[in-house]
């Protein structure tokens, strides 16, 4: 594929993701941080995010699986997940986390379970999309092009 | 650190090379913040645990310029880190969290954080963190240099402001609680070596406080917010946080005052408006005859903020010192400052010092008779004793000599509740040593001839508060002083600031550096810095 074609696809796809709320301005910030000294920065951070999230989701599942749910602990996990997802720009995940925290406050175990499902779902969605986006990026770079900046979304 | 504070500046200019310590447990966030800081050309060190960070800071003292920490850390509360770092190491600490609720942010700021950033962080926010380093240095310098020369400079400076007879906040905003990291520096008793510590504290001197009050008045206390105040004040080096914390103290003080006034049913209860109605030349007339039972604190309103006791010169206002933080000038003997508000008025009032309980004023306090103080403690007002001994004395003699007004005499007697009028002994001259205390690391100024200044008479007296970093004791004195005395003191116009803890604890370490206040022995401003604006006193008394 031609570089500019790749780049166009990249931009289009990015806009779509932003438009649908999967990503927000924070993701663009990450893009801005990437430079020659750290050309894989976004990839690294996103990978970290995936790892971290999977661990957190696991912890959440375990916590909710208990007989006596420890809502404080649950809330702590959700809080952390909220933090990392917002740092990455995974907006929809973050939003579910916000709702999740409210349910923890209410000590609503059932509600929390439902929310957990929802957050897992959103996470998987954003994961897939990010992976696709990053693949496009890599292709652009491989083809010798520069990754277009998503300035409009900053 | 070198003068720029950066031990290894990059080839670029400041703030490149700023040494930042990041404390964050979330790997994603950590990586992002680290990268952002590196993009700003800062020197970044990361920690995943608070304990690790503390160890690192200990190991490399002076190895960092600023610390950024997440609030929610697994091993230790981020606020605890604030205590340790801000309090002991005097480094600016920035908190960050995804939780931006006002109460959390408030807590962070109150606990001494220089800033509270909300996640997700933007690189722009991190670009400017160097300002906190500079600010701290600036205020630290002011702090340290101010302290030593305080007595001298204050006098001369205040001397030029005859119209400033309002009590000013002491130069430091004191946050009484030790746990309040950086903000508490002035009052932490860690004053041993002022020059070696850069106190990040902002001095709320008289001017500044006046501006603040003006702004507050303009806006209206209920509608006021730190931002608006900041804008109105127009002081470039002031930060919103400074104003916010000051405002909070102020509000607390006011609410206490109101509470106090209700409690005390003293005729001259301190009114908010009174406090603010500054009457420039008001307290000059120390000689105003104030009837015994009228709570007319001529121009001094003493009020204690949460951490500060301010005595404003007010005409005919009585300051009610509340041990807890509000000084009420009790016009009546019974309404002495109550140390914990539990005691009856004056007696316990003297216990204002945070560390001291202001016990009955020892009768050692004897006013020197240089000045014929006509102020006396209102009946039953316990006389304050100032501890004069070991502190550097403020040469009050000259001062007092200038004062044509009679000096209130602080009763050297017990600050007993005025249950016994005899306790009034208001006519006893007060020990001349009016100690103007400065923070420990400051010179203590003792006003000699305080006795001369204050003659305890059964009249309400104005309370003048000197700006000090320590408060209580002086407050106490004030309360116990007769109005006339208070007037005299009011003339001094410095604000006593009592740190909250001090105030409440009333331990005996506090010795008020108030020219009109005599320190009781029990009062020992050990770690408080009472700054008495001697010059202010001088001038305000306007002799």
XYZ file of C-alpha atoms in Angstrom:
697
model
C 0.000 0.000 0.000
C 1.057 3.493 -0.646
C 2.133 5.521 2.281
C -0.429 8.228 1.828
C -3.120 5.650 1.452
C -2.072 4.104 4.672
C -1.942 7.455 6.254
C -5.389 8.316 5.046
C -6.759 5.076 6.347
C -5.075 5.762 9.605
C -6.630 9.177 9.906
C -10.031 7.963 8.914
C -9.945 5.169 11.340
C -8.740 7.458 14.111
C -11.524 9.890 13.457
C -14.007 7.116 13.612
C -12.721 5.917 16.917
C -12.798 9.395 18.320
C -16.194 10.016 16.962
C -17.567 6.897 18.510
C -16.016 7.751 21.802
C -13.625 4.873 21.994
C -10.750 7.234 22.217
C -10.426 10.780 23.390
C -7.958 13.614 23.360
C -5.710 11.877 25.781
C -4.755 9.388 23.134
C -3.648 12.214 20.918
C -1.482 13.453 23.734
C 0.265 10.125 23.687
C 0.813 10.466 20.011
C 2.429 13.799 20.632
C 4.826 12.243 23.059
C 6.131 9.852 20.519
C 9.297 11.028 18.888
C 12.538 9.841 17.392
C 13.981 9.081 20.776
C 11.008 6.893 21.477
C 9.361 5.850 18.236
C 7.371 3.051 19.773
C 6.098 4.970 22.687
C 2.436 4.648 21.913
C 2.811 0.969 21.262
C 4.623 0.490 24.540
C 2.124 2.379 26.567
C -0.804 0.653 24.958
C 0.792 -2.708 25.627
C 1.295 -1.784 29.219
C -2.294 -0.771 29.385
C -3.453 -4.085 28.040
C -1.388 -5.996 30.538
C -2.475 -3.885 33.419
C -6.109 -3.988 32.437
C -6.180 -7.721 32.151
C -4.767 -7.996 35.608
C -7.248 -5.550 36.979
C -10.180 -7.200 35.324
C -9.046 -10.446 36.792
C -8.858 -8.937 40.235
C -12.274 -7.461 39.780
C -13.747 -10.762 38.809
C -12.255 -12.445 41.823
C -13.385 -9.708 44.144
C -16.939 -9.938 42.928
C -16.871 -13.653 43.144
C -16.533 -13.646 46.864
C -19.258 -14.468 49.264
C -18.851 -11.194 50.997
C -17.829 -8.703 48.468
C -15.274 -6.260 49.709
C -16.568 -3.142 48.092
C -13.717 -1.041 49.230
C -11.250 -3.221 47.538
C -13.439 -3.414 44.532
C -13.618 0.316 44.412
C -9.871 0.585 44.651
C -9.436 -1.633 41.642
C -12.025 0.221 39.659
C -10.417 3.455 40.628
C -7.164 2.271 39.283
C -8.702 1.033 36.112
C -10.361 4.356 35.689
C -6.993 6.018 36.072
C -5.183 3.946 33.539
C -7.951 3.955 30.994
C -8.270 7.706 31.191
C -4.515 8.101 30.832
C -4.605 6.122 27.662
C -7.659 7.848 26.358
C -9.947 4.863 26.449
C -12.983 6.982 27.032
C -15.743 4.463 27.008
C -13.926 2.202 29.386
C -13.376 5.138 31.699
C -17.035 6.043 31.615
C -18.083 2.555 32.590
C -15.596 2.736 35.435
C -17.249 5.869 36.700
C -20.596 4.133 36.782
C -18.947 1.134 38.338
C -17.594 3.218 41.186
C -20.985 4.582 41.951
C -22.321 1.070 42.217
C -19.517 0.178 44.547
C -20.473 3.097 46.728
C -23.979 1.815 46.832
C -22.639 -1.620 47.585
C -24.785 -2.981 44.871
C -23.274 -6.372 44.141
C -25.572 -7.228 41.331
C -25.160 -3.912 39.703
C -21.426 -4.302 40.028
C -21.506 -7.645 38.342
C -23.367 -6.197 35.429
C -20.965 -3.336 35.277
C -18.058 -5.673 35.307
C -19.443 -7.396 32.256
C -19.876 -4.085 30.596
C -16.409 -2.918 31.379
C -14.942 -6.145 30.067
C -16.858 -5.690 26.900
C -15.738 -2.128 26.398
C -12.228 -3.088 27.143
C -12.217 -5.798 24.536
C -13.683 -3.447 22.000
C -11.129 -0.739 22.560
C -8.396 -3.313 22.620
C -9.318 -4.583 19.206
C -9.565 -1.118 17.774
C -6.321 0.044 19.270
C -4.561 -2.974 17.938
C -5.925 -2.262 14.494
C -4.873 1.358 14.722
C -1.420 0.503 15.860
C -1.033 -2.006 13.098
C -1.822 0.716 10.643
C 0.765 2.891 12.300
C 3.369 0.228 11.998
C 2.563 -0.225 8.366
C 2.984 3.464 7.744
C 6.314 3.490 9.451
C 7.384 0.368 7.612
C 6.458 2.030 4.362
C 8.672 4.946 5.292
C 5.948 7.364 6.166
C 5.236 9.511 9.190
C 2.342 8.909 11.442
C -0.182 11.673 11.004
C -0.814 13.678 14.132
C -4.259 13.616 15.515
C -4.083 17.227 16.481
C -7.676 17.886 15.947
C -8.470 15.634 18.796
C -6.119 17.008 21.352
C 21.840 22.473 45.339
C 23.235 25.364 43.676
C 21.486 28.608 43.562
C 19.375 27.621 40.664
C 18.465 24.576 42.528
C 19.365 22.210 39.832
C 22.395 20.278 40.373
C 22.761 19.211 36.856
C 21.069 21.547 34.529
C 20.934 20.349 31.072
C 22.538 22.383 28.431
C 19.220 24.039 27.947
C 18.189 26.801 30.208
C 16.028 26.512 33.256
C 13.831 24.685 33.870
C 15.571 21.990 31.959
C 17.105 19.499 34.239
C 14.550 19.913 36.948
C 14.865 16.806 39.048
C 11.526 15.252 39.446
C 10.607 12.254 41.498
C 7.453 10.552 40.336
C 5.592 8.236 42.638
C 2.940 6.226 40.892
C 1.858 2.644 41.100
C -0.075 2.341 37.881
C 2.410 1.314 35.222
C 0.506 2.889 32.373
C 0.205 6.218 34.097
C 3.752 6.053 35.300
C 5.100 5.526 31.875
C 3.055 8.317 30.463
C 4.005 10.812 33.140
C 7.602 9.845 32.848
C 7.549 10.384 29.150
C 5.797 13.683 29.481
C 8.335 14.914 31.979
C 11.162 13.805 29.787
C 9.595 15.694 26.975
C 9.830 18.744 29.172
C 13.532 18.090 29.518
C 13.232 17.219 33.128
C 15.320 14.709 34.940
C 12.925 11.973 35.942
C 13.152 9.290 38.579
C 10.274 6.956 39.111
C 8.996 4.956 42.039
C 6.180 2.555 42.268
C 5.842 2.637 45.984
C 5.645 5.447 48.439
C 8.106 3.842 50.759
C 10.538 3.493 47.943
C 10.168 7.144 47.242
C 10.761 8.091 50.834
C 13.844 5.967 50.981
C 15.116 7.512 47.844
C 14.517 10.974 49.143
C 16.334 10.182 52.317
C 19.211 8.639 50.498
C 19.530 11.496 48.108
C 18.800 14.503 50.173
C 18.821 17.453 47.924
C 18.714 15.086 45.077
C 15.361 16.204 43.879
C 13.672 19.443 43.194
C 10.105 18.383 43.177
C 7.997 15.343 43.870
C 4.898 14.276 42.037
C 2.851 11.602 43.646
C -0.377 9.846 43.081
C -2.808 10.096 45.911
C -3.842 6.485 45.893
C -0.789 4.445 46.475
C -0.994 0.884 47.636
C 1.443 1.013 50.483
C 0.867 4.409 51.906
C -1.574 7.186 51.484
C -0.238 9.854 49.212
C -1.114 12.426 51.807
C 1.279 10.787 54.191
C 4.000 11.303 51.700
C 3.070 14.937 51.753
C 3.626 15.040 55.431
C 6.984 13.524 55.232
C 8.267 15.259 52.244
C 6.678 18.593 52.531
C 7.146 18.761 56.215
C 10.587 17.494 56.651
C 12.291 17.923 53.424
C 10.760 21.085 52.327
C 10.293 19.945 48.803
C 7.353 21.012 46.738
C 4.981 18.122 46.310
C 2.380 17.830 43.639
C -0.447 15.422 44.085
C -2.211 13.782 41.235
C -5.282 11.693 41.038
C -8.061 10.706 38.811
C -10.331 11.775 41.616
C -10.996 15.437 41.407
C -13.626 15.910 44.011
C -13.312 19.176 45.815
C -12.836 17.629 49.194
C -9.943 15.551 48.049
C -8.310 18.427 46.350
C -8.897 20.551 49.400
C -7.290 17.979 51.572
C -4.321 17.831 49.336
C -3.833 21.530 49.371
C -4.437 21.805 53.062
C -1.957 19.113 53.710
C 0.582 21.126 51.938
C 0.584 20.064 48.356
C 1.736 22.742 46.012
C -0.649 21.603 43.413
C -3.186 18.960 42.718
C -3.356 17.665 39.199
C -6.156 15.680 37.788
C -5.514 12.690 35.669
C -5.211 12.188 32.884
C -2.358 14.604 32.841
C -1.638 16.828 29.968
C 1.873 17.629 29.079
C 1.159 21.324 29.421
C 0.407 20.922 33.070
C 3.698 19.277 33.674
C 5.607 21.858 31.771
C 4.908 24.426 34.430
C 5.638 22.504 37.557
C 8.951 24.270 37.895
C 7.046 27.275 39.169
C 6.454 25.467 42.409
C 10.112 25.000 42.916
C 10.805 28.635 42.393
C 7.960 29.731 44.536
C 9.101 27.624 47.363
C 12.564 29.003 47.101
C 11.322 32.495 47.045
C 9.187 32.104 50.029
C 11.775 30.159 51.767
C 14.175 32.964 51.300
C 11.725 35.442 52.525
C 11.094 33.348 55.464
C 14.580 32.923 56.513
C 15.771 36.345 55.904
C 12.752 37.806 57.459
C 13.075 36.050 60.653
C 16.312 37.229 61.912
C 15.870 40.756 61.073
C 12.334 40.806 61.921
C 12.558 42.862 64.968
C 14.630 45.411 63.310
C 12.974 45.508 60.020
C 9.582 45.213 61.368
C 10.060 48.121 63.491
C 11.422 50.266 60.861
C 9.051 49.063 58.319
C 6.055 49.254 60.378
C 7.152 52.454 61.683
C 6.485 53.866 58.349
C 3.031 52.748 58.285
C 1.343 54.586 60.932
C -1.923 54.071 59.365
C -1.520 50.438 59.472
C -2.752 49.885 62.765
C -4.459 46.872 61.841
C -3.091 43.841 63.117
C -1.542 41.941 60.459
C -1.220 38.395 60.036
C 2.022 37.374 61.094
C 4.453 36.944 58.430
C 3.816 33.383 58.162
C 0.641 31.798 57.621
C 0.698 29.274 60.153
C -0.889 26.095 59.720
C -0.787 24.733 63.069
C -0.937 21.157 62.315
C 2.292 19.490 61.888
C 0.920 17.129 59.495
C 0.365 19.880 57.153
C 3.535 19.496 55.402
C 4.942 22.486 53.853
C 2.576 24.941 55.162
C 3.454 24.173 58.616
C 6.999 24.926 58.446
C 6.999 27.991 60.440
C 5.444 26.466 63.317
C 6.890 23.190 63.523
C 9.365 23.835 66.111
C 11.923 22.877 63.637
C 13.278 26.218 63.661
C 16.611 25.422 64.799
C 18.278 26.489 61.713
C 16.404 28.948 59.663
C 19.066 29.532 57.223
C 19.351 25.979 56.311
C 15.742 25.499 55.673
C 13.902 27.164 53.008
C 10.495 27.595 54.228
C 8.032 27.489 51.520
C 5.701 29.484 53.511
C 4.095 32.541 52.308
C 4.156 35.433 54.623
C 0.874 36.959 55.068
C 2.058 40.230 56.247
C -0.116 43.086 57.100
C -0.264 44.513 53.659
C -1.077 41.282 52.098
C -3.703 40.495 54.580
C -5.259 43.840 54.190
C -5.459 43.342 50.517
C -6.966 40.028 51.148
C -9.549 41.402 53.475
C -10.343 44.171 51.123
C -10.900 41.739 48.359
C -13.040 39.582 50.524
C -15.085 42.515 51.567
C -15.492 43.628 48.075
C -16.779 40.359 46.966
C -18.633 39.411 50.037
C -17.570 36.557 52.197
C -20.243 34.277 51.025
C -19.547 34.696 47.437
C -15.885 34.880 47.628
C -13.561 32.357 46.206
C -9.818 32.162 46.133
C -9.637 32.929 42.486
C -11.584 36.128 42.751
C -9.649 37.201 45.761
C -6.460 36.501 43.984
C -7.501 38.610 41.083
C -8.575 41.478 43.246
C -5.480 41.367 45.305
C -3.275 41.659 42.319
C -0.243 40.233 43.969
C 1.689 38.431 41.314
C 3.594 36.071 43.457
C 0.538 34.922 45.296
C -0.976 31.669 44.275
C -4.497 30.561 44.367
C -3.552 27.979 46.888
C -2.103 30.564 49.188
C -5.306 32.471 49.027
C -7.392 29.383 49.366
C -5.725 28.270 52.509
C -5.734 31.736 53.909
C -9.365 32.122 53.121
C -10.153 28.934 54.827
C -8.381 29.965 57.936
C -10.081 33.215 57.784
C -13.456 31.653 57.508
C -12.772 29.341 60.314
C -11.657 32.169 62.361
C -14.767 34.068 61.627
C -17.024 31.242 62.419
C -15.234 30.734 65.623
C -15.523 34.311 66.420
C -19.180 34.227 65.895
C -19.495 31.205 67.974
C -17.376 32.791 70.527
C -19.373 35.863 70.566
C -22.497 34.004 71.076
C -20.968 32.136 73.867
C -19.557 35.041 75.475
C -22.306 37.444 75.286
C -19.775 40.006 75.821
C -21.017 43.293 74.911
C -18.260 44.034 72.679
C -18.169 40.809 70.894
C -16.088 40.751 67.951
C -18.054 41.200 64.936
C -17.014 40.320 61.594
C -17.649 43.705 60.376
C -15.791 45.059 63.197
C -12.870 43.160 62.324
C -12.950 44.502 59.028
C -13.692 47.937 59.691
C -10.304 49.104 59.839
C -9.829 52.312 61.358
C -6.534 53.583 60.628
C -5.860 55.937 63.295
C -8.087 54.278 65.621
C -5.865 52.661 67.922
C -3.645 55.416 68.457
C -5.487 56.592 71.320
C -4.364 54.321 73.844
C -5.532 56.604 76.309
C -9.041 56.313 75.478
C -10.822 55.720 78.520
C -12.696 52.711 78.248
C -15.135 51.975 80.754
C -14.547 48.944 82.583
C -17.436 47.132 81.581
C -17.766 48.147 78.168
C -16.247 45.889 75.838
C -14.704 48.345 73.821
C -11.608 47.312 72.407
C -10.673 50.444 70.888
C -9.257 49.381 67.845
C -8.172 46.038 68.204
C -9.939 43.108 67.265
C -8.283 40.048 68.098
C -9.290 37.112 66.363
C -7.760 33.938 65.927
C -7.944 32.123 62.856
C -7.795 28.584 62.837
C -4.231 29.079 62.969
C -3.806 32.614 63.385
C -4.755 35.031 65.858
C -5.194 38.350 64.500
C -5.811 41.299 66.426
C -7.010 44.147 64.574
C -7.127 47.493 65.820
C -10.557 48.460 65.994
C -12.132 51.239 67.585
C -14.097 50.186 70.436
C -14.185 46.700 69.546
C -13.534 44.050 71.817
C -11.723 41.184 70.718
C -12.809 37.998 71.920
C -10.173 35.612 71.973
C -11.103 32.166 71.620
C -8.681 29.820 72.708
C -9.465 27.633 70.007
C -8.576 30.124 67.648
C -10.518 33.093 68.333
C -9.404 35.609 70.647
C -11.991 37.386 72.334
C -11.186 40.404 74.060
C -13.091 40.181 77.088
C -14.042 43.332 78.426
C -15.187 41.824 81.474
C -13.028 40.146 83.770
C -14.855 37.087 83.250
C -14.373 36.938 79.750
C -10.850 36.322 79.486
C -9.552 34.399 76.753
C -10.406 31.012 77.490
C -7.924 28.594 76.715
C -10.068 26.002 75.645
C -13.064 27.853 75.936
C -13.694 25.738 78.772
C -12.291 27.908 81.326
C -13.869 30.983 82.157
C -12.770 33.819 80.352
C -9.627 35.277 81.083
C -8.062 32.792 83.108
C -7.863 30.318 80.532
C -7.480 32.695 77.845
C -4.016 32.955 78.523
C -3.634 29.547 77.481
C -3.648 30.432 74.058
C -0.391 29.335 73.137
C -0.503 26.223 71.466
C 1.918 24.645 73.563
C 1.374 26.399 76.617
C -1.330 26.698 78.839
C -1.431 30.058 79.882
C -1.796 29.674 83.421
C -2.369 32.351 85.779
C -0.049 34.998 85.149
C 2.602 34.869 87.564
C 2.878 37.866 89.454
C 6.256 38.327 88.210
C 5.002 40.281 85.514
C 5.378 43.728 86.390
C 5.042 46.441 84.074
C 7.722 48.787 84.105
C 6.569 52.022 84.935
C 7.902 53.855 82.143
C 4.687 54.262 80.698
C 1.807 54.874 82.715
C -0.394 52.296 81.478
C -3.866 52.966 82.133
C -5.103 49.973 80.640
C -5.836 47.362 82.907
C -7.300 44.090 82.725
C -10.855 44.228 82.975
C -11.936 43.023 86.198
C -11.177 39.564 86.608
C -9.236 39.381 83.585
C -6.418 37.310 84.377
C -3.297 38.956 83.809
C -1.011 37.557 81.421
C 2.371 36.881 82.088
C 4.814 36.838 79.545
C 7.708 34.867 79.717
C 10.396 37.104 79.221
C 13.301 35.389 80.302
C 15.093 33.710 77.718
C 13.986 35.373 74.719
C 15.646 38.138 73.054
C 14.091 41.182 74.132
C 12.642 43.586 72.028
C 13.822 46.759 73.267
C 10.634 48.061 74.192
C 11.947 50.623 76.339
C 12.418 53.026 73.681
C 9.210 52.132 72.282
C 7.415 52.556 75.323
C 8.957 55.673 76.096
C 7.394 56.999 73.141
C 4.090 55.997 74.055
C 2.257 58.636 75.683
C -0.538 56.444 76.306
C -0.774 54.586 79.355
C 0.210 51.188 78.945
C -2.047 48.544 79.847
C -0.769 46.587 82.582
C -0.954 43.070 82.372
C -1.873 41.510 85.418
C 0.660 39.233 86.544
C -1.844 37.363 88.254
C -3.348 34.209 87.554
C -5.476 34.055 84.744
C -8.038 32.835 86.866
C -11.435 33.162 86.021
C -12.523 36.247 87.067
C -14.410 34.675 89.614
C -12.580 36.645 92.022
C -12.258 40.156 91.331
C -9.221 40.018 93.293
C -7.788 38.025 90.625
C -7.912 41.084 88.739
C -5.126 42.604 90.295
C -5.271 44.433 87.250
C -3.521 47.208 88.629
C -0.457 45.433 88.985
C 1.966 46.368 86.503
C 2.850 43.778 84.223
C 6.076 42.376 83.809
C 7.861 44.496 81.443
C 8.904 41.736 79.385
C 6.669 41.635 76.665
C 8.005 39.052 74.582
C 7.717 39.340 71.078
C 8.373 36.007 69.953
C 9.260 34.892 66.703
C 9.287 31.542 65.409
C 11.921 29.577 66.878
C 14.160 30.112 64.125
C 13.599 33.671 64.342
C 14.733 35.957 66.848
C 12.517 36.438 69.642
C 11.735 39.816 70.463
C 10.736 40.675 73.775
C 9.342 43.883 74.596
C 10.778 45.102 77.658
C 8.940 47.435 79.645
C 5.972 45.713 78.712
C 4.805 46.401 82.070
C 5.027 49.931 81.317
C 2.969 49.327 78.401
C 0.347 47.528 79.974
C -1.131 48.254 83.123
C -3.750 46.009 83.982
C -6.788 47.850 84.697
C -10.234 46.804 84.791
C -11.141 48.144 81.521
C -11.644 46.622 78.323
C -8.729 47.056 76.247
C -8.026 46.804 72.725
C -6.121 43.966 71.649
C -3.486 44.552 69.321
C -2.132 41.694 67.750
C 1.210 41.484 66.469
C 1.890 39.475 63.594
C 3.516 36.517 64.776
C 3.698 33.122 63.863
C 2.842 32.044 67.258
C -0.069 33.220 68.703
C -1.919 32.153 71.489
C -0.184 33.608 74.285
C -0.450 37.006 73.137
C -3.951 36.539 72.423
C -4.508 35.557 75.861
C -2.915 38.538 77.106
C -5.019 40.575 75.061
C -8.074 39.163 76.221
C -7.214 39.759 79.645
C -6.271 43.153 79.158
C -8.449 45.956 79.839
C -9.653 47.861 77.006
C -7.285 50.546 77.639
C -4.603 48.159 77.613
C -5.876 46.720 74.614
C -5.919 49.954 73.022
C -2.405 50.246 73.706
C -1.725 46.963 72.394
C -3.960 47.592 69.589
C -1.772 50.339 68.675
C 0.750 47.840 68.075
C -1.368 46.367 65.580
C 0.365 43.303 64.793
C -1.531 40.272 64.391
C -0.890 37.430 66.494
C -1.195 34.356 64.791
C -1.848 31.415 66.655
C -1.501 28.203 65.086
C -4.412 26.093 65.486
C -2.805 23.458 67.458
C -1.094 25.825 69.604
C -4.090 27.591 70.291
C -6.006 24.697 71.253
C -3.441 22.932 73.109
C -2.529 25.848 75.089
C 0.479 24.300 76.148
C 2.846 26.288 77.983
C 5.360 26.798 75.463
C 4.068 29.805 74.106
C 5.136 33.158 75.012
C 3.456 35.853 73.217
C 5.628 38.393 71.803
C 3.212 40.990 72.366
C 4.409 44.098 73.818
C 1.351 44.390 75.751
C 1.247 40.903 76.677
C 3.212 39.529 79.298
C 4.230 36.077 79.082
C 3.509 33.868 81.759
C 6.107 31.466 82.422
C 3.958 28.820 81.378
C 3.654 30.343 78.137
C 6.508 29.482 76.187
C 6.647 30.134 72.627
C 9.026 27.532 72.115
C 8.228 26.684 68.736
C 6.004 29.301 67.717
C 7.153 32.224 66.021
C 5.455 35.127 67.324
C 6.384 38.024 65.475
C 5.698 41.154 67.068
C 5.671 44.085 64.977
C 7.386 46.232 67.279
C 7.547 49.043 64.959
C 4.018 48.669 64.343
C 3.295 48.939 67.856
C 5.388 51.839 67.932
C 3.654 53.602 65.362
C 0.267 52.621 65.911
C 0.523 53.817 69.303
C 1.344 56.915 67.655
C 2.946 58.767 70.256
